[in-house]
Coordinates of N, CA and C and ligand atoms in Angstrom, one line a residue:
M19 N -11.2 15.7 -4.7 CA -10.2 16.7 -4.6 C -9.1 16.4 -5.7
T20 N -8.6 17.5 -6.3 CA -7.6 17.3 -7.3 C -6.3 18.0 -6.8
C21 N -5.1 17.4 -7.1 CA -3.9 18.0 -6.7 C -2.9 18.1 -7.8
P22 N -3.0 19.1 -8.7 CA -2.0 19.2 -9.8 C -0.7 19.8 -9.3
T23 N 0.2 19.0 -8.8 CA 1.4 19.6 -8.2 C 2.6 19.8 -9.1
S24 N 2.5 19.3 -10.3 CA 3.5 19.6 -11.3 C 2.9 19.4 -12.7
P25 N 3.6 20.0 -13.7 CA 3.0 19.9 -15.0 C 2.8 18.5 -15.6
T26 N 3.6 17.6 -15.0 CA 3.6 16.2 -15.6 C 2.8 15.2 -14.9
W27 N 2.2 15.5 -13.7 CA 1.3 14.5 -13.1 C 0.2 15.1 -12.3
T28 N -0.9 14.4 -12.3 CA -2.1 14.8 -11.5 C -2.7 13.6 -10.8
L29 N -3.0 13.7 -9.5 CA -3.6 12.6 -8.8 C -4.9 13.1 -8.2
H30 N -6.0 12.5 -8.7 CA -7.4 12.8 -8.2 C -7.7 11.8 -7.0
N31 N -8.1 12.3 -5.9 CA -8.7 11.4 -4.8 C -10.2 11.4 -5.0
G32 N -10.7 10.3 -5.6 CA -12.1 10.2 -5.8 C -12.4 8.8 -6.5
D33 N -13.7 8.6 -6.8 CA -14.2 7.4 -7.4 C -13.9 7.5 -8.9
A34 N -13.4 6.5 -9.5 CA -13.1 6.5 -10.9 C -14.3 6.9 -11.8
L35 N -15.5 6.4 -11.4 CA -16.7 6.7 -12.2 C -17.2 8.1 -12.0
A36 N -16.7 8.8 -10.9 CA -17.0 10.2 -10.8 C -16.0 11.1 -11.4
V37 N -14.7 10.7 -11.4 CA -13.7 11.6 -11.9 C -13.5 11.4 -13.4
L38 N -13.6 10.2 -13.9 CA -13.3 10.1 -15.4 C -14.2 10.9 -16.2
P39 N -15.5 11.1 -15.9 CA -16.4 11.9 -16.8 C -16.0 13.4 -16.8
T40 N -15.1 13.8 -15.8 CA -14.6 15.2 -15.8 C -13.4 15.4 -16.7
L41 N -12.8 14.3 -17.2 CA -11.6 14.4 -18.0 C -12.0 14.6 -19.5
P42 N -11.3 15.4 -20.2 CA -11.6 15.7 -21.6 C -11.5 14.5 -22.5
D43 N -12.3 14.5 -23.6 CA -12.2 13.5 -24.7 C -10.7 13.5 -25.2
A44 N -10.3 12.3 -25.6 CA -9.0 12.1 -26.3 C -7.8 12.9 -25.7
S45 N -7.7 12.8 -24.3 CA -6.7 13.6 -23.7 C -5.5 12.8 -23.1
V46 N -5.6 11.5 -23.2 CA -4.4 10.7 -22.8 C -4.0 9.7 -23.9
D47 N -2.8 9.2 -23.8 CA -2.3 8.3 -24.9 C -2.2 6.9 -24.6
C48 N -2.6 6.5 -23.3 CA -2.5 5.1 -22.9 C -3.2 5.0 -21.6
V49 N -3.8 3.8 -21.4 CA -4.5 3.5 -20.1 C -3.8 2.3 -19.5
I50 N -3.2 2.4 -18.3 CA -2.5 1.3 -17.7 C -3.1 1.2 -16.3
T51 N -3.7 0.1 -15.9 CA -4.4 0.1 -14.6 C -4.5 -1.3 -14.0
D52 N -4.6 -1.3 -12.7 CA -4.6 -2.5 -11.9 C -5.8 -2.4 -11.0
P53 N -7.0 -2.8 -11.5 CA -8.2 -2.5 -10.7 C -8.2 -3.5 -9.5
P54 N -9.1 -3.2 -8.5 CA -9.4 -4.2 -7.5 C -9.9 -5.4 -8.2
Y55 N -9.3 -6.6 -7.9 CA -9.6 -7.8 -8.7 C -10.9 -8.4 -8.3
N56 N -11.5 -8.0 -7.1 CA -12.7 -8.7 -6.7 C -12.6 -10.2 -6.8
S57 N -11.5 -10.7 -6.4 CA -11.2 -12.1 -6.6 C -11.0 -12.7 -5.2
G58 N -10.3 -13.8 -5.1 CA -10.0 -14.5 -3.8 C -11.0 -15.6 -3.6
G59 N -10.6 -16.6 -2.8 CA -11.5 -17.7 -2.4 C -12.0 -18.5 -3.6
T60 N -12.9 -19.4 -3.3 CA -13.5 -20.2 -4.4 C -15.0 -20.0 -4.6
A61 N -15.6 -19.1 -3.9 CA -17.0 -18.9 -4.0 C -17.3 -17.4 -3.9
T62 N -18.4 -17.0 -4.5 CA -18.7 -15.6 -4.5 C -18.8 -15.1 -3.1
S63 N -19.4 -15.9 -2.2 CA -19.6 -15.4 -0.8 C -18.2 -15.1 -0.2
Q64 N -17.1 -15.8 -0.5 CA -15.8 -15.5 0.0 C -15.3 -14.2 -0.6
R65 N -15.7 -13.9 -1.8 CA -15.2 -12.7 -2.4 C -15.8 -11.4 -1.9
V66 N -17.1 -11.5 -1.7 CA -17.9 -10.3 -1.3 C -17.8 -10.0 0.2
N67 N -17.5 -11.0 1.0 CA -17.6 -10.8 2.5 C -16.3 -10.5 3.1
Q68 N -15.2 -10.4 2.4 CA -13.9 -10.2 3.0 C -13.4 -8.8 2.6
T69 N -12.5 -8.3 3.4 CA -11.8 -7.1 3.1 C -10.6 -7.5 2.1
A70 N -10.0 -6.4 1.5 CA -8.8 -6.7 0.7 C -7.7 -7.3 1.5
R71 N -7.5 -6.8 2.7 CA -6.5 -7.5 3.6 C -6.8 -8.9 3.8
G72 N -8.1 -9.2 4.1 CA -8.5 -10.6 4.4 C -8.2 -11.5 3.2
K73 N -8.4 -11.0 2.0 CA -8.2 -11.8 0.8 C -6.7 -12.0 0.4
Y74 N -6.0 -10.9 0.5 CA -4.7 -10.8 -0.2 C -3.5 -10.8 0.8
V75 N -3.7 -10.7 2.1 CA -2.6 -10.7 3.0 C -2.6 -12.0 3.8
G76 N -1.6 -12.8 3.7 CA -1.5 -14.1 4.4 C -1.4 -13.9 5.9
S77 N -1.9 -14.9 6.7 CA -1.9 -14.8 8.1 C -0.5 -14.8 8.7
N78 N 0.5 -15.2 7.9 CA 1.9 -15.2 8.4 C 2.6 -13.9 8.1
V79 N 1.9 -13.0 7.4 CA 2.5 -11.7 7.0 C 2.4 -10.7 8.1
K80 N 3.6 -10.1 8.4 CA 3.6 -9.2 9.5 C 3.2 -7.7 9.2
H81 N 3.2 -7.3 7.9 CA 3.0 -5.9 7.7 C 1.6 -5.5 8.0
T82 N 1.4 -4.2 8.3 CA 0.1 -3.6 8.6 C -0.4 -2.6 7.6
L83 N -0.2 -2.9 6.4 CA -0.6 -2.0 5.3 C -2.1 -1.7 5.3
A84 N -2.5 -0.5 5.0 CA -3.9 -0.2 5.1 C -4.8 -0.9 4.1
D85 N -6.0 -1.2 4.5 CA -7.0 -1.8 3.6 C -7.3 -0.9 2.4
F86 N -7.9 -1.4 1.4 CA -8.4 -0.5 0.3 C -9.8 -0.9 -0.1
A87 N -10.5 0.1 -0.8 CA -11.9 -0.1 -1.2 C -12.1 -0.8 -2.5
G88 N -13.3 -1.3 -2.7 CA -13.7 -1.7 -4.0 C -13.6 -3.2 -4.3
E89 N -13.5 -4.0 -3.2 CA -13.2 -5.4 -3.4 C -14.4 -6.3 -3.1
N90 N -15.6 -5.8 -3.1 CA -16.7 -6.6 -2.7 C -17.8 -6.7 -3.7
R91 N -17.5 -6.7 -5.0 CA -18.5 -6.9 -6.0 C -18.7 -8.3 -6.3
D92 N -19.9 -8.7 -6.6 CA -20.1 -10.1 -7.0 C -19.7 -10.2 -8.5
Q93 N -19.8 -11.4 -9.1 CA -19.2 -11.6 -10.4 C -19.8 -10.7 -11.5
R94 N -21.2 -10.7 -11.5 CA -21.8 -9.9 -12.6 C -21.7 -8.4 -12.4
S95 N -21.7 -7.9 -11.2 CA -21.6 -6.5 -11.0 C -20.1 -6.1 -11.3
F96 N -19.2 -6.9 -11.0 CA -17.8 -6.6 -11.3 C -17.6 -6.4 -12.8
G97 N -18.1 -7.4 -13.6 CA -18.0 -7.3 -15.1 C -18.7 -6.0 -15.6
Y98 N -19.9 -5.7 -15.1 CA -20.6 -4.5 -15.6 C -19.9 -3.3 -15.2
W99 N -19.4 -3.2 -14.0 CA -18.7 -2.0 -13.5 C -17.4 -1.8 -14.3
M100 N -16.6 -2.9 -14.5 CA -15.4 -2.8 -15.3 C -15.7 -2.2 -16.7
T101 N -16.9 -2.7 -17.3 CA -17.2 -2.2 -18.6 C -17.5 -0.7 -18.6
L102 N -18.2 -0.2 -17.5 CA -18.4 1.2 -17.4 C -17.1 2.0 -17.3
V103 N -16.2 1.6 -16.5 CA -14.9 2.3 -16.3 C -14.1 2.3 -17.6
L104 N -14.0 1.1 -18.2 CA -13.2 1.0 -19.4 C -13.8 1.7 -20.6
S105 N -15.2 1.9 -20.6 CA -15.8 2.7 -21.6 C -15.4 4.2 -21.5
E106 N -15.4 4.7 -20.2 CA -15.0 6.1 -20.0 C -13.5 6.2 -20.4
C107 N -12.7 5.2 -20.1 CA -11.3 5.3 -20.4 C -11.1 5.3 -21.9
L108 N -12.0 4.7 -22.7 CA -11.9 4.7 -24.1 C -12.2 6.1 -24.6
R109 N -13.2 6.8 -24.1 CA -13.5 8.1 -24.5 C -12.4 9.1 -24.2
V110 N -11.7 8.9 -23.0 CA -10.7 9.8 -22.6 C -9.4 9.6 -23.4
S111 N -9.2 8.4 -24.0 CA -8.0 8.1 -24.7 C -8.0 8.5 -26.2
R112 N -6.9 8.8 -26.7 CA -6.8 9.2 -28.1 C -6.9 7.9 -29.0
P113 N -7.5 8.0 -30.2 CA -7.5 6.9 -31.1 C -6.1 6.3 -31.3
G114 N -5.9 5.0 -31.3 CA -4.6 4.4 -31.4 C -4.0 4.1 -30.1
A115 N -4.6 4.6 -28.9 CA -4.0 4.3 -27.6 C -4.2 2.8 -27.2
S116 N -3.3 2.3 -26.4 CA -3.4 1.0 -25.8 C -4.0 1.1 -24.4
A117 N -4.8 0.0 -24.1 CA -5.2 -0.2 -22.7 C -4.6 -1.4 -22.2
L118 N -3.9 -1.4 -21.0 CA -3.3 -2.5 -20.3 C -4.0 -2.7 -19.0
V119 N -4.6 -3.8 -18.7 CA -5.4 -4.0 -17.5 C -5.0 -5.3 -16.8
F120 N -4.6 -5.2 -15.5 CA -4.2 -6.3 -14.8 C -5.4 -7.2 -14.3
S121 N -5.2 -8.5 -14.2 CA -6.2 -9.4 -13.7 C -5.5 -10.6 -13.1
D122 N -6.2 -11.4 -12.3 CA -5.7 -12.7 -12.0 C -6.4 -13.8 -12.8
F123 N -6.1 -15.0 -12.6 CA -6.7 -16.1 -13.4 C -8.3 -16.1 -13.3
R124 N -8.8 -15.8 -12.1 CA -10.2 -16.0 -11.9 C -11.0 -14.9 -12.7
Q125 N -10.5 -13.7 -12.7 CA -11.2 -12.6 -13.3 C -10.8 -12.4 -14.8
L126 N -9.8 -13.1 -15.3 CA -9.4 -12.9 -16.7 C -10.5 -12.9 -17.7
P127 N -11.4 -13.9 -17.6 CA -12.5 -13.9 -18.6 C -13.4 -12.6 -18.5
A128 N -13.7 -12.2 -17.2 CA -14.6 -11.1 -17.0 C -13.9 -9.8 -17.5
V129 N -12.6 -9.7 -17.3 CA -11.9 -8.4 -17.7 C -11.8 -8.4 -19.2
S130 N -11.6 -9.6 -19.8 CA -11.5 -9.7 -21.3 C -12.8 -9.3 -21.9
D131 N -13.9 -9.7 -21.3 CA -15.3 -9.4 -21.8 C -15.5 -7.9 -21.7
A132 N -15.1 -7.3 -20.5 CA -15.4 -5.9 -20.2 C -14.6 -5.0 -21.2
L133 N -13.3 -5.4 -21.4 CA -12.5 -4.6 -22.3 C -13.1 -4.5 -23.7
Q134 N -13.6 -5.7 -24.2 CA -14.1 -5.7 -25.5 C -15.5 -5.0 -25.6
A135 N -16.3 -5.3 -24.5 CA -17.6 -4.6 -24.5 C -17.5 -3.1 -24.4
A136 N -16.5 -2.6 -23.8 CA -16.3 -1.2 -23.7 C -15.8 -0.6 -25.0
G137 N -15.5 -1.4 -26.0 CA -15.1 -0.9 -27.3 C -13.7 -0.9 -27.7
W138 N -12.8 -1.5 -26.8 CA -11.4 -1.7 -27.1 C -11.2 -2.9 -28.0
T139 N -10.3 -2.8 -28.9 CA -9.9 -3.9 -29.8 C -9.0 -4.9 -29.0
W140 N -9.4 -6.1 -29.0 CA -8.7 -7.1 -28.2 C -7.4 -7.5 -28.9
R141 N -6.3 -7.4 -28.1 CA -4.9 -7.5 -28.7 C -4.1 -8.7 -28.2
G142 N -4.4 -9.0 -26.9 CA -3.6 -10.1 -26.3 C -3.5 -10.1 -24.8
V143 N -2.7 -11.0 -24.3 CA -2.5 -11.1 -22.8 C -1.0 -11.3 -22.6
I144 N -0.5 -10.5 -21.7 CA 0.9 -10.6 -21.3 C 1.0 -11.1 -19.9
P145 N 1.5 -12.3 -19.7 CA 1.6 -12.8 -18.3 C 2.7 -12.1 -17.5
W146 N 2.4 -11.9 -16.3 CA 3.4 -11.3 -15.3 C 3.8 -12.5 -14.4
F147 N 5.1 -12.9 -14.6 CA 5.6 -14.1 -13.8 C 6.2 -13.6 -12.5
K148 N 5.7 -14.2 -11.4 CA 6.2 -13.8 -10.1 C 7.0 -15.0 -9.5
P149 N 8.3 -14.9 -9.4 CA 9.1 -16.1 -9.1 C 8.9 -16.6 -7.6
N150 N 8.4 -15.8 -6.7 CA 8.4 -16.2 -5.3 C 7.0 -16.6 -4.8
T151 N 6.2 -17.2 -5.7 CA 4.8 -17.6 -5.2 C 4.9 -19.0 -4.4
R152 N 3.8 -19.2 -3.7 CA 3.8 -20.3 -2.8 C 3.5 -21.6 -3.6
P153 N 4.2 -22.7 -3.2 CA 3.8 -24.0 -3.8 C 2.4 -24.4 -3.5
Q154 N 1.7 -25.1 -4.3 CA 0.3 -25.6 -4.0 C 0.4 -27.1 -3.9
R155 N 0.1 -27.6 -2.7 CA 0.1 -29.1 -2.5 C -0.7 -29.8 -3.6
D156 N -0.1 -30.8 -4.3 CA -0.8 -31.6 -5.3 C -1.3 -30.8 -6.5
G157 N -0.8 -29.6 -6.6 CA -1.3 -28.8 -7.8 C -0.2 -27.9 -8.3
F158 N -0.6 -26.9 -9.0 CA 0.4 -26.0 -9.7 C 0.5 -24.7 -8.9
R159 N 1.7 -24.1 -8.9 CA 1.9 -22.8 -8.4 C 1.1 -21.8 -9.2
R160 N 0.5 -20.8 -8.6 CA -0.2 -19.7 -9.3 C 0.9 -18.6 -9.5
S161 N 1.8 -18.8 -10.4 CA 3.0 -17.9 -10.5 C 2.7 -16.7 -11.4
C162 N 1.5 -16.6 -12.0 CA 1.3 -15.5 -12.9 C 0.1 -14.7 -12.6
E163 N 0.2 -13.4 -12.8 CA -1.0 -12.6 -13.0 C -0.9 -12.2 -14.5
Y164 N -1.9 -11.4 -15.0 CA -2.0 -11.2 -16.4 C -2.3 -9.8 -16.7
V165 N -1.8 -9.3 -17.8 CA -2.0 -7.9 -18.3 C -2.8 -8.1 -19.6
L166 N -4.1 -7.6 -19.6 CA -4.9 -7.8 -20.8 C -4.7 -6.5 -21.7
W167 N -4.5 -6.7 -23.0 CA -4.1 -5.6 -23.9 C -5.2 -5.4 -24.9
G168 N -5.7 -4.2 -25.0 CA -6.6 -3.7 -26.0 C -6.1 -2.4 -26.6
S169 N -6.7 -2.1 -27.8 CA -6.3 -0.8 -28.3 C -7.6 0.0 -28.8
H170 N -7.4 1.3 -28.8 CA -8.5 2.2 -29.3 C -8.4 2.2 -30.8
G171 N -9.0 1.2 -31.4 CA -8.9 1.1 -32.9 C -7.5 0.6 -33.3
P172 N -7.1 0.9 -34.6 CA -5.8 0.5 -35.0 C -4.7 1.2 -34.1
L173 N -3.6 0.4 -33.8 CA -2.6 1.0 -32.9 C -1.9 2.2 -33.5
A174 N -1.6 3.2 -32.7 CA -0.9 4.3 -33.1 C 0.6 3.9 -33.3
R175 N 1.2 4.5 -34.3 CA 2.6 4.2 -34.6 C 3.5 5.1 -33.9
H176 N 4.5 4.6 -33.2 CA 5.5 5.4 -32.5 C 6.5 6.0 -33.6
P177 N 7.0 7.2 -33.3 CA 7.9 7.8 -34.3 C 9.2 6.9 -34.4
D178 N 9.6 6.4 -33.3 CA 10.7 5.4 -33.3 C 10.1 4.1 -32.8
P179 N 10.1 3.0 -33.6 CA 9.4 1.8 -33.3 C 9.9 1.2 -32.0
V180 N 9.0 0.6 -31.2 CA 9.3 -0.1 -30.0 C 8.9 -1.6 -30.1
Y181 N 9.6 -2.5 -29.6 CA 9.3 -3.9 -29.6 C 9.3 -4.4 -28.1
L182 N 8.1 -4.7 -27.6 CA 8.0 -4.9 -26.2 C 7.9 -6.4 -25.9
P183 N 8.2 -6.8 -24.6 CA 8.3 -8.3 -24.3 C 6.9 -8.9 -24.2
G184 N 6.8 -10.2 -24.5 CA 5.5 -10.9 -24.3 C 5.3 -11.6 -23.0
L185 N 6.3 -11.4 -22.1 CA 6.3 -12.0 -20.7 C 7.0 -11.0 -19.8
L186 N 6.4 -10.7 -18.7 CA 7.0 -9.8 -17.7 C 7.5 -10.6 -16.5
Q187 N 8.5 -10.2 -15.8 CA 8.9 -10.9 -14.6 C 9.3 -9.9 -13.5
G188 N 9.0 -10.2 -12.3 CA 9.4 -9.3 -11.2 C 8.6 -9.7 -9.9
S189 N 9.2 -9.5 -8.8 CA 8.5 -9.8 -7.5 C 7.9 -8.5 -6.9
Q190 N 6.9 -8.7 -6.2 CA 6.3 -7.5 -5.5 C 7.3 -6.9 -4.6
P191 N 7.3 -5.6 -4.4 CA 8.3 -4.9 -3.5 C 8.1 -5.5 -2.1
S192 N 9.2 -5.5 -1.3 CA 9.1 -5.9 0.0 C 9.8 -4.9 1.0
G193 N 9.6 -5.2 2.3 CA 10.2 -4.3 3.3 C 9.7 -2.9 3.1
K194 N 10.6 -1.9 3.3 CA 10.1 -0.5 3.3 C 9.5 0.0 2.0
K195 N 9.9 -0.7 0.9 CA 9.4 -0.3 -0.4 C 8.0 -0.8 -0.7
R196 N 7.5 -1.6 0.2 CA 6.1 -2.1 0.0 C 5.2 -1.1 0.7
Q197 N 4.3 -0.4 0.0 CA 3.5 0.6 0.6 C 2.0 0.3 0.3
H198 N 1.7 -0.7 -0.5 CA 0.3 -1.1 -0.8 C 0.2 -2.6 -0.8
I199 N -1.0 -3.1 -0.4 CA -1.2 -4.5 -0.3 C -0.9 -5.2 -1.6
T200 N -1.4 -4.7 -2.7 CA -1.2 -5.3 -4.0 C -0.3 -4.5 -4.9
Q201 N 0.7 -4.0 -4.4 CA 1.6 -3.1 -5.2 C 2.3 -3.8 -6.3
K202 N 2.4 -3.2 -7.4 CA 3.1 -3.8 -8.6 C 4.6 -3.2 -8.6
P203 N 5.5 -4.1 -9.1 CA 6.9 -3.6 -9.2 C 7.1 -2.5 -10.2
V204 N 7.8 -1.5 -9.9 CA 8.0 -0.3 -10.8 C 8.7 -0.8 -12.0
A205 N 9.7 -1.8 -11.9 CA 10.4 -2.2 -13.1 C 9.5 -2.9 -14.1
V206 N 8.5 -3.6 -13.6 CA 7.5 -4.2 -14.5 C 6.6 -3.1 -15.2
M207 N 6.2 -2.1 -14.4 CA 5.4 -1.1 -14.9 C 6.2 -0.2 -15.9
Q208 N 7.5 -0.1 -15.7 CA 8.3 0.6 -16.7 C 8.3 0.0 -18.1
E209 N 8.3 -1.4 -18.1 CA 8.2 -2.1 -19.4 C 6.8 -1.7 -20.1
L210 N 5.8 -1.7 -19.3 CA 4.4 -1.4 -19.8 C 4.3 0.0 -20.3
V211 N 4.8 1.0 -19.6 CA 4.6 2.4 -20.0 C 5.2 2.7 -21.4
K212 N 6.2 1.8 -21.8 CA 6.8 2.1 -23.1 C 5.9 2.0 -24.3
V213 N 4.7 1.4 -24.0 CA 3.7 1.3 -25.1 C 3.1 2.7 -25.4
C214 N 3.3 3.6 -24.4 CA 2.8 5.0 -24.6 C 3.8 5.8 -25.3
P215 N 3.4 6.6 -26.3 CA 4.4 7.4 -27.0 C 5.3 8.3 -26.1
P216 N 6.6 8.5 -26.4 CA 7.5 9.1 -25.5 C 7.0 10.4 -24.9
D217 N 6.3 11.3 -25.6 CA 5.8 12.5 -25.0 C 4.4 12.5 -24.5
G218 N 3.9 11.2 -24.4 CA 2.4 11.0 -24.1 C 2.1 11.0 -22.6
T219 N 0.8 10.8 -22.3 CA 0.3 10.8 -21.0 C -0.4 9.5 -20.7
V220 N -0.1 8.9 -19.5 CA -0.6 7.6 -19.1 C -1.8 7.9 -18.1
L221 N -2.9 7.2 -18.2 CA -4.0 7.3 -17.3 C -4.1 6.0 -16.5
D222 N -4.2 6.1 -15.2 CA -4.5 5.0 -14.3 C -5.7 5.3 -13.4
P223 N -6.9 4.8 -13.7 CA -8.1 5.1 -12.8 C -8.1 4.4 -11.5
F224 N -7.2 3.5 -11.2 CA -7.1 2.8 -9.9 C -5.6 2.8 -9.5
A225 N -5.2 4.0 -9.1 CA -3.7 4.3 -9.0 C -3.1 3.6 -7.8
G226 N -3.8 3.3 -6.7 CA -3.2 2.7 -5.6 C -2.1 3.6 -5.0
A227 N -0.9 3.0 -4.8 CA 0.2 3.7 -4.3 C 1.0 4.4 -5.4
G228 N 0.4 4.4 -6.6 CA 1.0 5.2 -7.7 C 2.1 4.6 -8.5
S229 N 2.2 3.3 -8.5 CA 3.4 2.6 -9.2 C 3.3 2.9 -10.7
T230 N 2.1 2.9 -11.3 CA 2.1 3.2 -12.8 C 2.6 4.6 -13.0
G231 N 2.3 5.6 -12.2 CA 2.7 6.9 -12.4 C 4.2 7.1 -12.1
V232 N 4.7 6.4 -11.1 CA 6.2 6.5 -10.8 C 6.9 6.0 -12.1
A233 N 6.4 4.8 -12.7 CA 7.1 4.3 -13.8 C 7.0 5.2 -15.0
A234 N 5.8 5.9 -15.2 CA 5.6 6.8 -16.3 C 6.5 7.9 -16.2
L235 N 6.7 8.5 -15.0 CA 7.6 9.7 -14.9 C 9.0 9.3 -15.1
A236 N 9.4 8.1 -14.6 CA 10.8 7.6 -14.8 C 11.1 7.4 -16.3
E237 N 10.0 7.1 -17.1 CA 10.2 6.9 -18.5 C 9.9 8.1 -19.4
G238 N 9.7 9.2 -18.7 CA 9.5 10.5 -19.4 C 8.1 10.7 -19.9
R239 N 7.1 9.9 -19.4 CA 5.7 10.1 -19.8 C 5.0 10.9 -18.7
G240 N 3.9 11.6 -19.0 CA 3.1 12.3 -18.1 C 2.1 11.3 -17.4
F241 N 1.4 11.7 -16.4 CA 0.5 10.8 -15.7 C -0.7 11.5 -15.1
V242 N -1.9 10.8 -15.3 CA -3.1 11.2 -14.6 C -3.6 10.0 -13.9
G243 N -3.7 10.1 -12.5 CA -4.2 9.0 -11.7 C -5.4 9.3 -11.0
V244 N -6.2 8.3 -10.6 CA -7.4 8.4 -9.8 C -7.3 7.3 -8.7
E245 N -7.5 7.7 -7.5 CA -7.5 6.7 -6.4 C -8.5 7.1 -5.3
V246 N -9.4 6.1 -5.0 CA -10.5 6.4 -4.1 C -10.2 6.4 -2.6
T247 N -9.2 5.6 -2.2 CA -8.9 5.4 -0.8 C -7.9 6.6 -0.4
P248 N -8.4 7.5 0.5 CA -7.6 8.7 0.8 C -6.2 8.4 1.2
H249 N -6.0 7.3 2.1 CA -4.6 7.0 2.5 C -3.7 6.7 1.3
Y250 N -4.2 5.9 0.4 CA -3.4 5.5 -0.8 C -3.2 6.7 -1.8
A251 N -4.2 7.6 -1.9 CA -4.1 8.8 -2.7 C -2.9 9.6 -2.2
Q252 N -2.8 9.7 -0.8 CA -1.7 10.5 -0.2 C -0.3 9.8 -0.5
V253 N -0.3 8.5 -0.3 CA 0.9 7.7 -0.6 C 1.4 7.9 -2.0
A254 N 0.4 7.8 -2.9 CA 0.7 8.0 -4.4 C 1.2 9.4 -4.6
R255 N 0.6 10.4 -4.0 CA 1.1 11.8 -4.3 C 2.6 11.9 -3.8
E256 N 2.9 11.3 -2.7 CA 4.3 11.4 -2.1 C 5.2 10.7 -3.1
R257 N 4.9 9.5 -3.5 CA 5.8 8.8 -4.4 C 5.9 9.5 -5.8
L258 N 4.8 10.1 -6.3 CA 4.9 10.8 -7.6 C 5.7 12.1 -7.5
A259 N 5.6 12.8 -6.3 CA 6.4 14.0 -6.1 C 7.9 13.6 -6.1
D260 N 8.3 12.5 -5.4 CA 9.7 12.0 -5.4 C 10.1 11.6 -6.8
A261 N 9.3 10.9 -7.5 CA 9.6 10.4 -8.9 C 9.8 11.6 -9.8
S262 N 8.9 12.6 -9.7 CA 9.0 13.8 -10.5 C 10.3 14.5 -10.3
T263 N 10.8 14.6 -9.0 CA 12.0 15.3 -8.7 C 13.2 14.4 -9.3
E264 N 13.1 13.1 -9.1 CA 14.2 12.3 -9.6 C 14.3 12.4 -11.2
A265 N 13.1 12.5 -11.8 CA 13.1 12.5 -13.3 C 13.5 13.9 -13.8
G266 N 13.7 14.9 -12.8 CA 14.1 16.2 -13.2 C 13.0 17.0 -13.9
A267 N 11.7 16.6 -13.6 CA 10.6 17.3 -14.2 C 10.3 18.6 -13.6
Ligands
LIG306 C1 -5.0 -3.3 -7.0 S1 -4.9 -1.7 -6.3 C2 -3.7 -0.8 -7.3 C3 -2.3 -0.9 -6.8 C4 -1.3 -0.2 -7.6 N1 -1.2 -0.8 -8.9 C5 0.0 -0.1 -6.9 O1 1.0 -0.6 -7.4 O2 0.1 0.6 -5.9 C6 -6.4 -1.0 -6.7 C7 -6.7 0.3 -6.1 O3 -8.0 0.8 -6.7 C8 -8.6 1.6 -5.7 N2 -10.0 1.7 -6.0 C9 -11.0 0.8 -5.7 N3 -12.2 1.2 -6.1 C10 -12.0 2.4 -6.7 C11 -12.8 3.3 -7.4 N4 -14.1 3.1 -7.6 N5 -12.2 4.4 -8.0 C12 -10.9 4.7 -7.8 N6 -10.1 3.8 -7.2 C13 -10.6 2.7 -6.6 C14 -8.3 0.9 -4.4 O4 -8.4 1.8 -3.3 C15 -6.9 0.4 -4.6 O5 -5.9 1.2 -4.0

C-alpha cells in the first residue's frame, strides 16, 4: 500500500525488496537507512531465535513498544540480503548520491562488504556516540553504533559546499518521544541528511518510525520511505505528517 499524502514525502508499507523495484531509476539523491541489525547475543542461535524486543529491550525496561520484523537472518543470509537491498538502492539513486547505513560492531564487516558488493564506492565510517550506555564489567562500554558511508561513483558537488562532522553524538529518545524500539535521534539524523543536496530526496528502505524522514523534512529535503511492519508504517506516517506541517510543506 502506498500513501502519498504530500508532495514532499511518501511512505510505502511493504517489503523493501518488493517496493524498491517499483521505484524509478536515478530518482533519489541520497540513501539513509537503519536496517534491522540481525545482531544481538554472541552466537548465531541467539540472533535467529529471538524477537527484536527480546534482543534489544532490557528486562528492566518498562515500555511496551511493538516488535518489528526482519531480525532473524543468520550471518550469511544477512550479508546476501543487504547486498540485494543496497543494489536496488544504487539503481534508484542518482550518480553522485551518498548511502549512509547504520550498523553495530557485530555487523559492521558484513554491512561494509554488502555496501561494496552492491556497487557503492566505500567512503568511510562515522561513529554515533551514545553517552548513556551501560558499563560492561571488566570490559569496555559499547558506546558507539556506526554509520557506513558509500557513494554512487564520484561524489556529487553541492552548489554551496557542506562540511559534515566525523563523529555524531546523541541519546535515543525517551519517554513519550520513544515510539520505536531502535529509534534514532532526529538531531543525529538531521546531521546526516545534510549530505543530500538541499532540494533533493532521501530514500530510507527501513523507515521504522520515520526518523530519517522527519529529519529530511526538517532540513527541507523530500523523503521516500519503506517500512514492512504495519504498526510502524502508521507511526511513521503520523510523524511525517506532523513534520511536514511543521516544515510548512
Ligand atoms: C532498526 S529499525 C529502523 C528504526 C528507524 N531508524 C527509526 O528511527 O524509527 C528497522 C526497521 O526495518 C523494518 N524492516 C524489517 N525488514 C524489512 C523489510 N524487508 N522491508 C522493509 N522494512 C523492513 C522493521 O520493521 C523496522 O521497523
